Each structure stands twice: as structure tokens, then as C-alpha cells.
CSV table of C-alpha atoms in Angstrom, one decimal:
chain,number,residue,atom,x,y,z
A,1,ASP,CA,-5.6,-3.3,19.7
A,2,ALA,CA,-6.8,-0.4,17.6
A,3,GLY,CA,-5.6,-0.3,14.0
A,4,VAL,CA,-4.3,2.7,12.1
A,5,THR,CA,-6.8,5.5,12.3
A,6,GLN,CA,-7.2,8.4,9.8
A,7,SER,CA,-9.3,11.6,9.9
A,8,PRO,CA,-11.3,12.9,8.3
A,9,THR,CA,-13.0,10.0,6.4
A,10,HIS,CA,-14.2,12.2,3.6
A,11,LEU,CA,-13.3,15.8,2.6
A,12,ILE,CA,-14.5,18.1,-0.2
A,13,LYS,CA,-12.4,21.1,-1.1
A,14,THR,CA,-12.2,23.6,-3.9
A,15,ARG,CA,-9.3,24.3,-6.1
A,16,GLY,CA,-6.6,26.5,-4.5
A,17,GLN,CA,-7.5,25.5,-1.0
A,18,GLN,CA,-5.3,23.8,1.5
A,19,VAL,CA,-6.0,20.5,3.3
A,20,THR,CA,-4.5,18.7,6.3
A,21,LEU,CA,-5.0,14.9,6.8
A,22,ARG,CA,-4.2,13.1,10.0
A,23,CYS,CA,-3.0,9.7,10.9
A,24,SER,CA,-2.5,7.8,14.1
A,25,PRO,CA,-0.4,4.6,13.8
A,26,ILE,CA,-0.9,1.3,15.6
A,27,SER,CA,0.4,1.6,19.2
A,28,GLY,CA,4.1,0.8,19.2
A,29,HIS,CA,4.7,1.5,15.5
A,30,LYS,CA,7.3,4.2,14.9
A,31,SER,CA,7.0,4.5,11.1
A,32,VAL,CA,4.3,6.2,9.1
A,33,SER,CA,4.1,6.3,5.3
A,34,TRP,CA,1.6,8.1,3.1
A,35,TYR,CA,0.2,7.0,-0.2
A,36,GLN,CA,-2.1,8.4,-2.8
A,37,GLN,CA,-4.4,6.2,-4.7
A,38,VAL,CA,-6.4,7.4,-7.6
A,39,LEU,CA,-9.3,5.3,-9.0
A,40,GLY,CA,-8.1,2.3,-10.9
A,41,GLN,CA,-4.5,2.5,-9.8
A,42,GLY,CA,-2.4,1.1,-7.1
A,43,PRO,CA,-1.3,3.3,-4.2
A,44,GLN,CA,1.6,5.7,-5.0
A,45,PHE,CA,4.3,6.5,-2.4
A,46,ILE,CA,4.3,10.1,-1.1
A,47,PHE,CA,6.3,10.2,2.2
A,48,GLN,CA,7.8,8.0,4.8
A,49,TYR,CA,8.7,8.9,8.4
A,50,TYR,CA,10.6,6.9,10.9
A,51,GLU,CA,11.3,8.1,14.5
A,52,LYS,CA,10.1,11.6,13.5
A,53,GLU,CA,12.6,11.9,10.6
A,54,GLU,CA,11.7,12.0,7.0
A,55,ARG,CA,13.1,8.8,5.4
A,56,GLY,CA,11.8,9.1,1.9
A,57,ARG,CA,9.8,11.2,-0.5
A,58,GLY,CA,8.1,10.1,-3.7
A,59,ASN,CA,7.7,12.0,-6.9
A,60,PHE,CA,5.2,14.6,-5.7
A,61,PRO,CA,5.4,18.4,-6.0
A,62,ASP,CA,6.4,20.6,-3.1
A,63,ARG,CA,2.8,21.4,-2.5
A,64,PHE,CA,2.8,18.2,-0.6
A,65,SER,CA,4.4,18.2,2.9
A,66,ALA,CA,4.2,16.1,6.0
A,67,ARG,CA,5.5,15.7,9.5
A,68,GLN,CA,5.6,13.2,12.3
A,69,PHE,CA,5.0,14.2,15.9
A,70,PRO,CA,6.7,12.9,19.1
A,71,ASN,CA,3.7,10.5,19.7
A,72,TYR,CA,4.4,9.1,16.1
A,73,SER,CA,1.1,10.4,14.7
A,74,SER,CA,1.5,12.2,11.4
A,75,GLU,CA,-0.1,14.9,9.2
A,76,LEU,CA,-0.1,15.3,5.5
A,77,ASN,CA,-0.6,18.8,4.1
A,78,VAL,CA,-1.5,19.7,0.5
A,79,ASN,CA,-1.5,23.3,-0.6
A,80,ALA,CA,-3.0,24.9,-3.7
A,81,LEU,CA,-5.2,22.0,-4.4
A,82,LEU,CA,-5.7,20.9,-8.0
A,83,LEU,CA,-8.5,18.7,-9.4
A,84,GLY,CA,-5.9,16.0,-9.9
A,85,ASP,CA,-5.3,15.8,-6.2
A,86,SER,CA,-8.7,14.0,-5.8
A,87,ALA,CA,-7.9,10.6,-4.5
A,88,LEU,CA,-7.9,8.2,-1.6
A,89,TYR,CA,-5.0,9.2,0.8
A,90,LEU,CA,-3.7,6.2,2.7
A,91,CYS,CA,-1.6,6.1,5.8
A,92,ALA,CA,0.3,3.0,6.7
A,93,SER,CA,2.3,2.2,9.9
A,94,SER,CA,5.0,-0.2,10.6
A,95,VAL,CA,6.8,-1.2,13.8
A,96,ARG,CA,10.0,-0.4,12.0
A,97,LEU,CA,11.3,-0.6,8.5
A,98,PRO,CA,11.3,-2.5,6.2
A,99,TYR,CA,8.7,-4.7,7.9
A,100,GLU,CA,5.0,-5.1,7.0
A,101,GLN,CA,3.0,-1.9,6.7
A,102,TYR,CA,-0.6,-1.8,7.9
A,103,PHE,CA,-3.0,0.6,6.2
A,104,GLY,CA,-5.6,2.8,7.7
A,105,PRO,CA,-9.1,3.2,6.2
A,106,GLY,CA,-8.0,6.3,4.2
A,107,THR,CA,-9.3,9.8,3.6
A,108,ARG,CA,-11.3,10.3,0.5
A,109,LEU,CA,-10.4,13.8,-0.9
A,110,THR,CA,-12.5,15.4,-3.6
A,111,VAL,CA,-11.4,18.6,-5.1
A,112,THR,CA,-14.0,20.6,-7.1
B,1,GLY,CA,12.5,3.7,-11.8
B,2,GLN,CA,10.4,0.8,-10.5
B,3,ASN,CA,8.5,-1.4,-12.8
B,4,ILE,CA,5.8,-3.8,-11.6
B,5,ASP,CA,3.7,-6.0,-13.9
B,6,GLN,CA,0.7,-8.1,-13.0
B,7,PRO,CA,-2.4,-9.1,-15.0
B,8,THR,CA,-5.3,-6.6,-14.9
B,9,GLU,CA,-8.1,-9.1,-14.5
B,10,MET,CA,-8.7,-12.7,-13.6
B,11,THR,CA,-11.8,-14.8,-13.1
B,12,ALA,CA,-12.3,-18.1,-11.3
B,13,THR,CA,-15.1,-20.2,-9.8
B,14,GLU,CA,-15.8,-20.9,-6.2
B,15,GLY,CA,-13.7,-23.7,-4.8
B,16,ALA,CA,-11.1,-23.4,-7.5
B,17,ILE,CA,-7.4,-22.4,-7.2
B,18,VAL,CA,-6.0,-19.3,-8.8
B,19,GLN,CA,-2.4,-18.0,-9.2
B,20,ILE,CA,-1.7,-14.3,-9.7
B,21,ASN,CA,1.7,-13.6,-11.1
B,22,CYS,CA,3.8,-10.5,-10.6
B,23,THR,CA,7.1,-9.5,-12.2
B,24,TYR,CA,9.1,-6.6,-11.0
B,25,GLN,CA,12.3,-4.6,-11.7
B,26,THR,CA,13.5,-2.5,-8.8
B,27,SER,CA,16.6,-1.3,-7.1
B,28,GLY,CA,17.3,-1.7,-3.4
B,29,PHE,CA,14.9,-4.6,-3.1
B,30,ASN,CA,14.0,-5.6,0.4
B,31,GLY,CA,11.2,-8.1,-0.1
B,32,LEU,CA,7.8,-8.4,-1.6
B,33,PHE,CA,4.3,-7.7,-0.2
B,34,TRP,CA,0.9,-8.9,-1.3
B,35,TYR,CA,-2.2,-6.9,-0.3
B,36,GLN,CA,-5.9,-7.5,-0.8
B,37,GLN,CA,-8.1,-4.5,-1.5
B,38,HIS,CA,-11.9,-4.6,-1.7
B,39,ALA,CA,-13.6,-1.8,-3.6
B,40,GLY,CA,-13.7,1.4,-1.6
B,41,GLU,CA,-11.6,0.0,1.2
B,42,ALA,CA,-7.9,0.2,2.3
B,43,PRO,CA,-5.5,-2.5,1.4
B,44,THR,CA,-5.1,-5.4,3.9
B,45,PHE,CA,-1.8,-7.2,4.4
B,46,LEU,CA,-1.7,-10.8,3.1
B,47,SER,CA,2.0,-11.8,3.0
B,48,TYR,CA,5.6,-10.7,2.9
B,49,ASN,CA,8.4,-12.6,1.3
B,50,VAL,CA,12.0,-11.8,1.9
B,51,LEU,CA,13.8,-15.0,1.0
B,52,ASP,CA,13.2,-17.2,-2.1
B,53,GLY,CA,10.6,-19.9,-1.7
B,54,LEU,CA,7.0,-20.5,-0.8
B,55,GLU,CA,5.3,-19.0,2.3
B,56,GLU,CA,2.0,-20.7,3.2
B,57,LYS,CA,-0.7,-19.0,5.3
B,58,GLY,CA,-4.0,-20.9,5.4
B,59,ARG,CA,-5.7,-20.7,2.0
B,60,PHE,CA,-3.1,-18.2,0.7
B,61,SER,CA,0.5,-18.9,-0.3
B,62,SER,CA,3.1,-16.6,-1.8
B,63,PHE,CA,6.2,-17.4,-3.7
B,64,LEU,CA,9.3,-15.3,-4.4
B,65,SER,CA,12.3,-15.7,-6.7
B,66,ARG,CA,14.6,-12.7,-6.2
B,67,SER,CA,16.9,-13.7,-9.0
B,68,LYS,CA,14.1,-13.8,-11.5
B,69,GLY,CA,12.2,-10.7,-10.1
B,70,TYR,CA,9.1,-12.9,-9.9
B,71,SER,CA,6.4,-13.6,-7.3
B,72,TYR,CA,3.0,-15.2,-7.3
B,73,LEU,CA,0.1,-15.3,-4.9
B,74,LEU,CA,-1.8,-18.6,-4.8
B,75,LEU,CA,-5.4,-18.7,-3.5
B,76,LYS,CA,-7.0,-22.0,-2.8
B,77,GLU,CA,-10.6,-23.0,-2.2
B,78,LEU,CA,-11.8,-19.8,-3.5
B,79,GLN,CA,-14.8,-18.1,-1.9
B,80,MET,CA,-17.0,-15.3,-3.1
B,81,LYS,CA,-15.5,-12.9,-0.6
B,82,ASP,CA,-12.1,-13.3,-2.3
B,83,SER,CA,-13.4,-11.1,-5.1
B,84,ALA,CA,-11.1,-8.1,-4.8
B,85,SER,CA,-8.0,-6.4,-6.2
B,86,TYR,CA,-4.7,-8.1,-5.3
B,87,LEU,CA,-1.7,-5.7,-5.2
B,88,CYS,CA,1.9,-6.8,-5.7
B,89,ALA,CA,4.2,-4.4,-3.9
B,90,PRO,CA,8.0,-4.7,-3.8
B,91,SER,CA,9.6,-3.0,-0.8
B,92,VAL,CA,12.6,-1.0,-1.8
B,93,GLY,CA,15.1,1.4,-0.2
B,94,GLY,CA,17.7,-0.8,1.4
B,95,SER,CA,17.7,-2.3,4.9
B,96,THR,CA,16.6,0.8,6.8
B,97,LEU,CA,13.8,1.9,4.4
B,98,GLY,CA,10.7,0.2,3.2
B,99,ARG,CA,8.8,2.2,0.8
B,100,LEU,CA,6.3,0.2,-1.2
B,101,TYR,CA,5.8,0.4,-4.9
B,102,PHE,CA,2.5,-0.9,-6.0
B,103,GLY,CA,1.4,-2.4,-9.3
B,104,ARG,CA,-2.0,-1.5,-10.7
B,105,GLY,CA,-3.5,-4.6,-9.1
B,106,THR,CA,-5.2,-7.7,-10.4
B,107,GLN,CA,-9.0,-7.6,-10.2
B,108,LEU,CA,-10.1,-11.1,-9.3
B,109,THR,CA,-13.8,-12.0,-9.8
B,110,VAL,CA,-15.0,-15.3,-8.2
B,111,TRP,CA,-18.1,-16.7,-9.7
B,112,PRO,CA,-20.5,-19.1,-7.9
């Protein structure tokens, strides 16, 4: 079975631009969570969706938004990019909550 | 807020046993995850403890004491490929949610 997939793998944007990151969960998984990981730190929780409903939001500004589609895939949008948004963005899927979450390979975002 | 504490770095030699400790203070605790993360890669799931006690899975074991807010990951018969960051992550949010809060990770270096 395919694992969690994310696209794109790498992305370079300039300050003020907008970005959309995509995630496809493991087949049969209905929950998707997004995390941000900056170098040297553990992942930080951004959003969680279950059955297409937002179930939680971390301490991130309103520039960050997300949604989950009927096929359980998800998008993370970040507007008005700042240099500090440079990080590895991880998507994790789970069959349901609060069971184990499996991570995708991540999208490496660089903001210049 | 959530507070997770684990050692920043540990070293050990091949074939040895190492124990990585984690203490946490959280609200709405569901259980505790351990993940392994190699440099530049996504975290991979190692274990999930819900009840107190020891869970054994091959060379890896994980222990949880809910009353003490304490967990450890035990790695036996260390191999060079075990050199990685080990992330302790309490799952919080009650029975229907499962957002993970990560510590900064313990960087384990295994020497020949």
C-alpha cells in the first residue's frame, strides 16, 4: 500500500507570495494533520482534520489555512509568506483519532 | 501549555543498550508516541503507549507511567543505522482528537 504522499517535494518562494501544499493520506485513513518543522526543532502542530471537519488548530497566524476534500486529501495554504515560514511541512494521516499518525516525506519550503 | 523534556544528545556504541527518557506535562492526555527521524527525512512511527507499562517490539521497547508523566524508549543491540533523532510526542485532545506535541528530540549517535 502507498504511504502518505505530499507535493511538491521542494519549493522556493519569495516574501509576500502565497503557497499551496498538498497531501494524500494512506488509503482508508480519514484524518490528516499538518505540522511545521524548523531546523533543530520537533514538528509543531498546525491543523487537524477528521472526516472533512477541522478538529484542531495550533498556535499559527490566520495566514495559515487548510481544508480536507471528500476523498480525504488535504491542502495547506500559507499567504503573505515570511522568511520565518521556511521549514519542512509535514502531513500525517491516521485511520481515526487518536490512533497512530503516519507521516509523509514532507515539503521543504524556502522563503527568500 | 504543553511541556515535553528529553535529553538533547546521547551517544552509545554498536551492540549496546540505550534508554532515552521523556517527561511531559500535558492536558487531555491520550497516550504517548515515539518517532524516529533521520536527518532530512520525515518521522517514522516506532511505538504508541496508552496504558502504563512496557511495550516491546523487536529491538525497541517503550515504557509509560501516566501518573508520573514519564516515558522512555529502550533500544537494544544498537546498530549504526539507529543514529537518528528520537522524538517523544504526547497525544492530547481527549478521546476524539489526537494532536501530537513534540519535544525537540534526542539526537542519538551510535559509534562503531
